[in-house]
PDB file of C-alpha atoms in Angstrom:
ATOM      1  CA  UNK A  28      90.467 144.293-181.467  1.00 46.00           C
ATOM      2  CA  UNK A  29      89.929 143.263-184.857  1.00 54.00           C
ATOM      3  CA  UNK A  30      86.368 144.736-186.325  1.00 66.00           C
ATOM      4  CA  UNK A  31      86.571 143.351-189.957  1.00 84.00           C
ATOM      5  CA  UNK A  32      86.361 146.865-191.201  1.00 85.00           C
ATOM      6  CA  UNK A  33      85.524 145.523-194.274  1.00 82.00           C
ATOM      7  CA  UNK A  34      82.182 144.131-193.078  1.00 87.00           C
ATOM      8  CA  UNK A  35      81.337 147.513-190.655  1.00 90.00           C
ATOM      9  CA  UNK A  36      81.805 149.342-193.897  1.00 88.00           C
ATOM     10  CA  UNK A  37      78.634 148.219-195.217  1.00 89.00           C
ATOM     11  CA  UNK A  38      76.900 147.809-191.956  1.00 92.00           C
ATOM     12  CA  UNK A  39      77.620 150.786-190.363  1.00 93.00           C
ATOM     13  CA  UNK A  40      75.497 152.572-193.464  1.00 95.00           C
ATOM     14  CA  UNK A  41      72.940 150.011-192.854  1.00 94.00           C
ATOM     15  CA  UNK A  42      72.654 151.012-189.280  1.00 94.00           C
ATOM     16  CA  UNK A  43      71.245 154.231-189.354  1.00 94.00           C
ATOM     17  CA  UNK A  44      69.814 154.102-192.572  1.00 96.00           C
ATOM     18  CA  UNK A  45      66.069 153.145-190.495  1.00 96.00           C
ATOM     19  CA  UNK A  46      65.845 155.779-188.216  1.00 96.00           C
ATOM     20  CA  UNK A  47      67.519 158.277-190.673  1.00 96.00           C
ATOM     21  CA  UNK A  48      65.105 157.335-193.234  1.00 96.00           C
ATOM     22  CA  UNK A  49      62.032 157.423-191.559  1.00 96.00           C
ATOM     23  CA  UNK A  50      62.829 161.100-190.220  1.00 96.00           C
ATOM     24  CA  UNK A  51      63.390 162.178-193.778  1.00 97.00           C
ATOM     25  CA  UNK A  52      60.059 160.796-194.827  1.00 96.00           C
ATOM     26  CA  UNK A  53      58.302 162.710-192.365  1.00 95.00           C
ATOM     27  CA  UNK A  54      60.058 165.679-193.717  1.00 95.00           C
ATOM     28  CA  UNK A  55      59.201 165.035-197.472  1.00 95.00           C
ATOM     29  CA  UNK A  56      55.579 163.408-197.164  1.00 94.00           C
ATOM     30  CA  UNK A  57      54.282 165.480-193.990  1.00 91.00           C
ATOM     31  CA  UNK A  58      50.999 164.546-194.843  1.00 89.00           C
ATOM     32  CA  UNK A  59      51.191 160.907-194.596  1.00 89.00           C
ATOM     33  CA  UNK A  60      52.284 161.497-190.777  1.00 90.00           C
ATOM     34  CA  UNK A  61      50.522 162.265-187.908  1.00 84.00           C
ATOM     35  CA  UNK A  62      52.369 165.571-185.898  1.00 85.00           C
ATOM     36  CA  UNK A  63      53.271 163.063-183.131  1.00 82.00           C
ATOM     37  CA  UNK A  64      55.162 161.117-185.752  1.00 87.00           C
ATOM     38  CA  UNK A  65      56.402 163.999-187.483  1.00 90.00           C
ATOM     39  CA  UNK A  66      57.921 164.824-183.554  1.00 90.00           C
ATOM     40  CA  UNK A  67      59.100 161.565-183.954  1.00 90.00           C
ATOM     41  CA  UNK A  68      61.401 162.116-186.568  1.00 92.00           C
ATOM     42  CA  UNK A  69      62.972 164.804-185.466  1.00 92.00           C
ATOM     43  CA  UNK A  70      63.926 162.304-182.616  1.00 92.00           C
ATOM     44  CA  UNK A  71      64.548 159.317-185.373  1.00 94.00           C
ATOM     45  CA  UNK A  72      67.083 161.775-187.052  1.00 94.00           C
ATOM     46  CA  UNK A  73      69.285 162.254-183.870  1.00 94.00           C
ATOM     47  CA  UNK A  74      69.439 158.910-183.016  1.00 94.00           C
ATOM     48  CA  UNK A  75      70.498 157.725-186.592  1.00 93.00           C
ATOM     49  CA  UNK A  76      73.301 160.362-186.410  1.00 93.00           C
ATOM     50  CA  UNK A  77      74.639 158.414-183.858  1.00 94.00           C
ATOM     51  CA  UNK A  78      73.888 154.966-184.785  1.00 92.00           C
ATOM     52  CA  UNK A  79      70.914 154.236-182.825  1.00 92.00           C
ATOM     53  CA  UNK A  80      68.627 151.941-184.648  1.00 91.00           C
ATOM     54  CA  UNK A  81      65.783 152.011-182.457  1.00 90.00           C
ATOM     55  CA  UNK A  82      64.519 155.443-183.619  1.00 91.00           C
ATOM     56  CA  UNK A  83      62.367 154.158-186.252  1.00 92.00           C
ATOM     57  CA  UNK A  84      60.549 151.745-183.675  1.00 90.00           C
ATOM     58  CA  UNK A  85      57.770 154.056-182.891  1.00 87.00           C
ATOM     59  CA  UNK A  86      56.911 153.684-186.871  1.00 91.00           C
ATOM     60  CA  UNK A  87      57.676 150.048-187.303  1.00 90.00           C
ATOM     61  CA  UNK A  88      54.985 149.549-184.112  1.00 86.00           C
ATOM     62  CA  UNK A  89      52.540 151.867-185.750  1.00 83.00           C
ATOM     63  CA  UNK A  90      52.594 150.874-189.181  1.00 88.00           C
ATOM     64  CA  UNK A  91      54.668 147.524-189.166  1.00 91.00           C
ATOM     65  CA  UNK A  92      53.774 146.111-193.111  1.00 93.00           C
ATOM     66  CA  UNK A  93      54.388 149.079-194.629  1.00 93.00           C
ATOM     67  CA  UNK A  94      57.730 150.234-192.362  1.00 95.00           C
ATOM     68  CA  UNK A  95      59.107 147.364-191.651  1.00 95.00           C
ATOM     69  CA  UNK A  96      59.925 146.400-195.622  1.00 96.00           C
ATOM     70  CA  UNK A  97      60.811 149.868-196.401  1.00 96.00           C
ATOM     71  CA  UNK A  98      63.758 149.831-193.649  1.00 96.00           C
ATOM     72  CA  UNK A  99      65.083 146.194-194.658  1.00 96.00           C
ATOM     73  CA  UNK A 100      65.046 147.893-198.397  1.00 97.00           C
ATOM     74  CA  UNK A 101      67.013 151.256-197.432  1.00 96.00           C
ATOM     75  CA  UNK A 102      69.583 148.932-195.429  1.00 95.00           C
ATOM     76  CA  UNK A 103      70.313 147.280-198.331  1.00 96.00           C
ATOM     77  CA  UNK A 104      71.135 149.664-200.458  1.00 97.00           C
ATOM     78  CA  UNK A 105      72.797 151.267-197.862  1.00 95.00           C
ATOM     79  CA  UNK A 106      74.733 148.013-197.138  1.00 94.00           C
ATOM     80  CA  UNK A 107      75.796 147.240-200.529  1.00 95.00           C
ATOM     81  CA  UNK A 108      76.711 150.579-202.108  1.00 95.00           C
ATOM     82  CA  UNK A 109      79.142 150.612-199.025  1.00 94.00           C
ATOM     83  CA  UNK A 110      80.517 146.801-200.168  1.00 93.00           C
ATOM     84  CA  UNK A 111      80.755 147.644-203.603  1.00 94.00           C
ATOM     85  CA  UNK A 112      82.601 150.692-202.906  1.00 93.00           C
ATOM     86  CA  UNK A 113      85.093 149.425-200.415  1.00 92.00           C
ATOM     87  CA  UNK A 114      84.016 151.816-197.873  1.00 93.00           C
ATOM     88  CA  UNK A 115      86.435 150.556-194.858  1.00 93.00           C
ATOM     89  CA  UNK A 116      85.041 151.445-191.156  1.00 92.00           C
ATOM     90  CA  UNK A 117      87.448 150.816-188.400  1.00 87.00           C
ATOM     91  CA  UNK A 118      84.249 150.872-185.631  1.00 88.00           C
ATOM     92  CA  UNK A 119      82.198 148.617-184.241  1.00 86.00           C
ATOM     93  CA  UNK A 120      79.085 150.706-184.660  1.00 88.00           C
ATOM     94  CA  UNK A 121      77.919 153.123-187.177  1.00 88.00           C
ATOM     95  CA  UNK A 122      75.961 156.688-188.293  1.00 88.00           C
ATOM     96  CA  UNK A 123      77.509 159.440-189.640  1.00 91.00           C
ATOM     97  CA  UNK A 124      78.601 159.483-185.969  1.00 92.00           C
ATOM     98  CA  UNK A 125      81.650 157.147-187.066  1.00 92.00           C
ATOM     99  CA  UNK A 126      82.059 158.763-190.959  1.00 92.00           C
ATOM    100  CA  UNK A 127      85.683 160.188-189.183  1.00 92.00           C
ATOM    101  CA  UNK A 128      87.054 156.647-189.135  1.00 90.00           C
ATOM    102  CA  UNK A 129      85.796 155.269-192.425  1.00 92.00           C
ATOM    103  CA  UNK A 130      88.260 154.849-195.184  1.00 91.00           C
ATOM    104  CA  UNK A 131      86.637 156.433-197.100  1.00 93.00           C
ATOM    105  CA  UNK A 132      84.262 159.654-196.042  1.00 93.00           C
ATOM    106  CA  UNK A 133      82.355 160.628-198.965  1.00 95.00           C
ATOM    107  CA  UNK A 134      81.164 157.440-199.828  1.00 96.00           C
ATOM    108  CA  UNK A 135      80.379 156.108-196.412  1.00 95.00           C
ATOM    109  CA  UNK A 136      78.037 159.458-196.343  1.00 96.00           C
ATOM    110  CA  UNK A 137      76.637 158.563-199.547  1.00 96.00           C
ATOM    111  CA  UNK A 138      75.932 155.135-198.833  1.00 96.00           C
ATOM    112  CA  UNK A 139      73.977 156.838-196.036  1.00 96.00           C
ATOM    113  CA  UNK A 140      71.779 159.154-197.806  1.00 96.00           C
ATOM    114  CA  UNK A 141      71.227 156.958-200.570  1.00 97.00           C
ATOM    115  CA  UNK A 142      69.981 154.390-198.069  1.00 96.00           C
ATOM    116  CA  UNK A 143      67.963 156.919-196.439  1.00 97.00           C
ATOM    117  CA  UNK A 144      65.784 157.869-199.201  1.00 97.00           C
ATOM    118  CA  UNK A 145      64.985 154.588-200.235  1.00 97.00           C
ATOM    119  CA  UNK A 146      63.709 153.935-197.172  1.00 97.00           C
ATOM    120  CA  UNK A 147      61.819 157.291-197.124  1.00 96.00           C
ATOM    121  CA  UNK A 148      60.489 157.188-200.788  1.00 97.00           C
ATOM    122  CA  UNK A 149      59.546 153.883-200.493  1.00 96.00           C
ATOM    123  CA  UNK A 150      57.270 154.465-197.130  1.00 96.00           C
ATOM    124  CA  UNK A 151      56.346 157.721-198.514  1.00 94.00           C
ATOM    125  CA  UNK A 152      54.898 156.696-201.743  1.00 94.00           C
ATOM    126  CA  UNK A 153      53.113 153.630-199.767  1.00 92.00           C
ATOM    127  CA  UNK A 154      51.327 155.323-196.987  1.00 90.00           C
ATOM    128  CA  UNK A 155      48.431 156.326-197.224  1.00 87.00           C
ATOM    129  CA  UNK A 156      47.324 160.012-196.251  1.00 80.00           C
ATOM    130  CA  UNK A 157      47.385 160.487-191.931  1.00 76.00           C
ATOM    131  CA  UNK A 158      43.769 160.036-190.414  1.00 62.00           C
ATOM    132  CA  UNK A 159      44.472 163.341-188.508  1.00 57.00           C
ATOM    133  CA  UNK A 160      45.047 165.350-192.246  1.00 55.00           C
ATOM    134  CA  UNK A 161      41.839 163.846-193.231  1.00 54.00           C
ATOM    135  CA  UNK A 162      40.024 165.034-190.335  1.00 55.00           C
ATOM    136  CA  UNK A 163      41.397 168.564-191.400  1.00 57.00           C
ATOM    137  CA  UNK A 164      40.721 168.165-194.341  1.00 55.00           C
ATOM    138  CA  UNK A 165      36.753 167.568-193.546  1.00 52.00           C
ATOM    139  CA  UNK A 166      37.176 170.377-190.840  1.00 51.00           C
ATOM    140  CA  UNK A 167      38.632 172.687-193.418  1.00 52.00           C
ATOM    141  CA  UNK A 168      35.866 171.966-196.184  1.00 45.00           C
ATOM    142  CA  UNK A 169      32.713 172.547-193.820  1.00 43.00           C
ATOM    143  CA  UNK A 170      31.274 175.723-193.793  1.00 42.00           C
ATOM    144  CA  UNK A 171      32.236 177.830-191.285  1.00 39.00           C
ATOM    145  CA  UNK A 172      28.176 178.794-190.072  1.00 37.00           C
ATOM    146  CA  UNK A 173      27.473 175.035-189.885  1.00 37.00           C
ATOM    147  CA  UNK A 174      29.145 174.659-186.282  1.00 44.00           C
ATOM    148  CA  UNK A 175      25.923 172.031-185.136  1.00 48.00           C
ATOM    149  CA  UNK A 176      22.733 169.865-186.492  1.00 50.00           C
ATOM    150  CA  UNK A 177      19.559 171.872-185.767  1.00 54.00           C
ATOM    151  CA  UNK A 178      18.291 170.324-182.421  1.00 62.00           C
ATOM    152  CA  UNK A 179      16.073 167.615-182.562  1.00 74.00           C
ATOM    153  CA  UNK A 180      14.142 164.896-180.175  1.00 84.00           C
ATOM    154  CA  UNK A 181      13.568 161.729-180.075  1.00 86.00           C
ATOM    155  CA  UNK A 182      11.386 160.864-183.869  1.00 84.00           C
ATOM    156  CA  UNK A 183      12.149 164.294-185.117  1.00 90.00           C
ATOM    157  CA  UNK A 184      15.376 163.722-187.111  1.00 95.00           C
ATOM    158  CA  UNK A 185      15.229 163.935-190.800  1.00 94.00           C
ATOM    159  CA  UNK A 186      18.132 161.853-191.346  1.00 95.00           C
ATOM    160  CA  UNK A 187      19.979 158.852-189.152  1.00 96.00           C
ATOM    161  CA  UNK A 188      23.140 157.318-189.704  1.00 96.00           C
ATOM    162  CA  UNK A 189      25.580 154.569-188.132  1.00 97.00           C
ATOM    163  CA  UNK A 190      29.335 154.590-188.354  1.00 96.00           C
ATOM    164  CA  UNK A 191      31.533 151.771-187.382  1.00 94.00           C
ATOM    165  CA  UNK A 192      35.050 150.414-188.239  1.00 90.00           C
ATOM    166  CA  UNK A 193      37.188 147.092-187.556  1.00 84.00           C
ATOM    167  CA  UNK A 194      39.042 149.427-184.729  1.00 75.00           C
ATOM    168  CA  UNK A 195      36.116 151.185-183.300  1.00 78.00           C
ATOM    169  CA  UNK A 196      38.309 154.274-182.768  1.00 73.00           C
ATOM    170  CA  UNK A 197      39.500 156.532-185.961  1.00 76.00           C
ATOM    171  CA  UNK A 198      37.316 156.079-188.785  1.00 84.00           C
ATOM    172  CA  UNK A 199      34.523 155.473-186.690  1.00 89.00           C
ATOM    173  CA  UNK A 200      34.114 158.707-185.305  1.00 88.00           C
ATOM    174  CA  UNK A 201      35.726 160.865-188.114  1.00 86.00           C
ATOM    175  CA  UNK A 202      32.902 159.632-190.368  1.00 91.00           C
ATOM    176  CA  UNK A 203      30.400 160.742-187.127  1.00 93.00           C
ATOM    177  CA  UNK A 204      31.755 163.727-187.664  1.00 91.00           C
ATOM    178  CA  UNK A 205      31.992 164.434-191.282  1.00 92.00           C
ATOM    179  CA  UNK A 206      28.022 163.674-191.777  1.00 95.00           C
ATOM    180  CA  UNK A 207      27.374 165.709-188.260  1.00 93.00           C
ATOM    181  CA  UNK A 208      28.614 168.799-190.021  1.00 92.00           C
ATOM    182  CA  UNK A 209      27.541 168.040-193.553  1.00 93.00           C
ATOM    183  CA  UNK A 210      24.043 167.699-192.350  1.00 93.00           C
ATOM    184  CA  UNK A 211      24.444 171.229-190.057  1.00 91.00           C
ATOM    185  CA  UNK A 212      25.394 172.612-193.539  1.00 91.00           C
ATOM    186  CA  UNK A 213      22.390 171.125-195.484  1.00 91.00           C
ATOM    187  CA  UNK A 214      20.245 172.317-192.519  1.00 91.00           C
ATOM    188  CA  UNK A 215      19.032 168.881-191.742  1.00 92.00           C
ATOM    189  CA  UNK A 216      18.374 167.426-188.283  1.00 93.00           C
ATOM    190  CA  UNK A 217      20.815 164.230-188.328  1.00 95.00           C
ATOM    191  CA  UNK A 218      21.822 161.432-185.618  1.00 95.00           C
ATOM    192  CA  UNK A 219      24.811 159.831-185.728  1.00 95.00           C
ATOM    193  CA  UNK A 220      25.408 156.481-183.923  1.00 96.00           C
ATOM    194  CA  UNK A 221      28.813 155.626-183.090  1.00 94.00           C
ATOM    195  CA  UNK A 222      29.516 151.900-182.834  1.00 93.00           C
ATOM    196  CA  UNK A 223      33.253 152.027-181.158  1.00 88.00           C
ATOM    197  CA  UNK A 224      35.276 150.369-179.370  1.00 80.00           C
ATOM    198  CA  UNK A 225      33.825 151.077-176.109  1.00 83.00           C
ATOM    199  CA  UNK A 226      30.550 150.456-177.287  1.00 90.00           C
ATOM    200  CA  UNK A 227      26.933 151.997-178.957  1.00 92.00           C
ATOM    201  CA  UNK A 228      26.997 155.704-177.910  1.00 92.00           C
ATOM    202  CA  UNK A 229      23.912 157.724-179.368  1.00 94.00           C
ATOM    203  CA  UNK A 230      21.828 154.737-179.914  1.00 95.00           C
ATOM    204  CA  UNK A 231      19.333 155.381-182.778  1.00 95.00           C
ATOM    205  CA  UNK A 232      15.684 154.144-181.644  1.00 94.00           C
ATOM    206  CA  UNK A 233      13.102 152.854-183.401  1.00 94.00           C
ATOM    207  CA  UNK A 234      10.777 155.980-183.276  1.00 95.00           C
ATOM    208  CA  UNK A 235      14.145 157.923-184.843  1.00 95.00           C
ATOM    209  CA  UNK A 236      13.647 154.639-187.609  1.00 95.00           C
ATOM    210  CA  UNK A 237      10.389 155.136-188.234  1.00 94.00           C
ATOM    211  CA  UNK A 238      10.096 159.215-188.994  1.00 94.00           C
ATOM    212  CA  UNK A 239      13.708 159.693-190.673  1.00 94.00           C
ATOM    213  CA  UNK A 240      13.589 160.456-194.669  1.00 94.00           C
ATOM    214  CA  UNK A 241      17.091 159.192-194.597  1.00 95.00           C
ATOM    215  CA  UNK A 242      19.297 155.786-193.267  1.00 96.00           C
ATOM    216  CA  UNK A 243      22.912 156.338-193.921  1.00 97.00           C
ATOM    217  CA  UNK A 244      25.313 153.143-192.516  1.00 97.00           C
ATOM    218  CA  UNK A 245      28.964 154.129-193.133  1.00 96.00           C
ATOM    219  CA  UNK A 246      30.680 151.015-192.174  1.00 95.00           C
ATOM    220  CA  UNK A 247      33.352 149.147-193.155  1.00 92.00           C
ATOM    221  CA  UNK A 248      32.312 145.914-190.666  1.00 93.00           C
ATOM    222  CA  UNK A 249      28.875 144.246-190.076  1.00 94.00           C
ATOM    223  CA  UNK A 250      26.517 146.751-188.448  1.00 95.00           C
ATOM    224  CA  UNK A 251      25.014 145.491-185.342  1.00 94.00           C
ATOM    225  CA  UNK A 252      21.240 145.502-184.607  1.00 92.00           C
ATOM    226  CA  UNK A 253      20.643 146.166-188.729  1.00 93.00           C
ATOM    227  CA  UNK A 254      17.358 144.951-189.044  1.00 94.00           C
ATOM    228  CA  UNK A 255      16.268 147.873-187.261  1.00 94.00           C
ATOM    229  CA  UNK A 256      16.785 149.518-190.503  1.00 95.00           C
ATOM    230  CA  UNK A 257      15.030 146.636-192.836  1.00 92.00           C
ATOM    231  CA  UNK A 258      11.765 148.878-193.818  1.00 90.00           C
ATOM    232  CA  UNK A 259      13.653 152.234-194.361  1.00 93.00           C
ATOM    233  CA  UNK A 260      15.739 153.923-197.262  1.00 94.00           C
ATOM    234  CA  UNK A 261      18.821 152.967-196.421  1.00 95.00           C
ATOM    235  CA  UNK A 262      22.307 154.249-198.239  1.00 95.00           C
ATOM    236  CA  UNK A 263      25.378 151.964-197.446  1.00 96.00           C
ATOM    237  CA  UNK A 264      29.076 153.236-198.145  1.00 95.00           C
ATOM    238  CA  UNK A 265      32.455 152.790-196.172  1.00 94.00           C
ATOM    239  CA  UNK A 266      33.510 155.131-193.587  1.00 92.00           C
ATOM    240  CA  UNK A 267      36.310 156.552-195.847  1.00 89.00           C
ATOM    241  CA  UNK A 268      33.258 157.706-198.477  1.00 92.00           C
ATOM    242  CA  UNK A 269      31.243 158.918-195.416  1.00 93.00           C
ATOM    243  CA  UNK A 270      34.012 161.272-194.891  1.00 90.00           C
ATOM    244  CA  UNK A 271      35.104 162.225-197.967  1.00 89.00           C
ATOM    245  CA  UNK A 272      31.287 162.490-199.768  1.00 92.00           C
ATOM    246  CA  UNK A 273      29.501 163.128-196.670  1.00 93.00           C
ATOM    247  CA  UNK A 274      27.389 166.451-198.751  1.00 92.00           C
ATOM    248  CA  UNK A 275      26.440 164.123-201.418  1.00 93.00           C
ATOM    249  CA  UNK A 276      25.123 160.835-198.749  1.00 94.00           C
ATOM    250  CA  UNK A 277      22.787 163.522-196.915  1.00 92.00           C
ATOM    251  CA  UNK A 278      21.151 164.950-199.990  1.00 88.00           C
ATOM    252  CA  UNK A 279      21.131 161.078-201.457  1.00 76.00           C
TER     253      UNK A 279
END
């Protein structure tokens, strides 16, 4: 069967360079993956060994604009290095899995790791830091003593705050809980409202309106029910500042 080695030279690099790529990101830029994606790539680094593309689908499905160009950019180089070097691969399939029947060994391998760490530097570089380290991170920073807010009623909290984000999941409730804890730490009673994806949970009421010091709305869509907040101090900011300046927003 004729497998115009010529062409499988180049595309058997550019076959595994996705999967292979994405596990070495998640080995050089740990903190721009989650631990379930860093499992991931220990799973994305088998399957490129043996010329499964598919490993890096569980990061092309999480993060697809970022991923999906990085990938088509390691293939290439992957691709061409192994054109311009004549790299010869009498398979029809590819990975270091079929490096044996290349005409060429070390260059088939380097086409491979070159294409690899494009694809890795490139996603690495362009990611932006894993929710999950953030939350860490904000865990990390509080103070150790400030474990929960002072416990309040209904109209006796000093401070009251809303969090919401376009997903109603991550940011949403990582901001909750970065001003929760900074306001523990500043000794202030605070309540958080959550507006998620399954809804208003902690619902700030109009007595709570009327006797905080403080409004805080950490949001990074329209806040629903706002004009509750129209005759009180009010400090707007996006969820990311929430968490990352939550100290500052409470003492505001």
């Amino acid at each position: 069967m004729d497998t115009q080695p010529w062409l499988m030279g180049g595309v058997g690099i550019a076959i595994c360079t996705p999967p292979l790529g994405m596990a070495l990101a998640t080995f050089l830029f740990k903190k721009k993956f989650t631990k379930q994606e860093q499992e991931a790539g220990k799973a994305a680094a088998i399957m490129g060994s043996i010329g499964i593309s598919e490993g890096a689908i569980p990061f092309a499905a999480n993060d697809p604009m970022r991923v999906l160009p990085s990938i088509v950019a390691g293939g290439i180089v992957g691709c061409v290095f192994g054109f311009l070097t004549n790299v010869l691969l009498h398979a029809p399939w590819g990975g270091l899995i079929t490096a044996p029947v290349s005409s060429n060994i070390p260059m088939y391998v380097v086409g491979i790791a070159l294409g690899s760490l494009t694809t890795a530097l490139i996603v690495g570089f362009w990611k932006p830091v894993a929710e999950e380290e953030v939350e860490d991170e904000i865990a990390e920073a509080a103070p150790t003593q400030a474990q929960a807010a002072p416990a309040a009623g209904e109209g006796e909290y000093d401070i009251v705050a809303v969090t919401c984000c376009p997903s109603g999941v991550a940011h949403t409730f990582m901001a909750a809980k970065a001003l929760e804890k900074a306001g523990a730490a500043a000794g202030s009673k605070i309540k958080v409202e959550t507006q998620g994806q399954n809804g208003i949970k902690n619902r700030i009421t109009d007595l709570d309106v009327a006797n905080a010091k403080l409004v805080i709305l950490a949001h990074d869509i329209q806040v629903k029910d706002a004009h509750r907040f129209a005759n009180a101090k009010v400090i707007e900011c996006s969820t990311k500042e929430a968490m990352k300046k939550a100290a500052e927003l409470i003492q505001a």
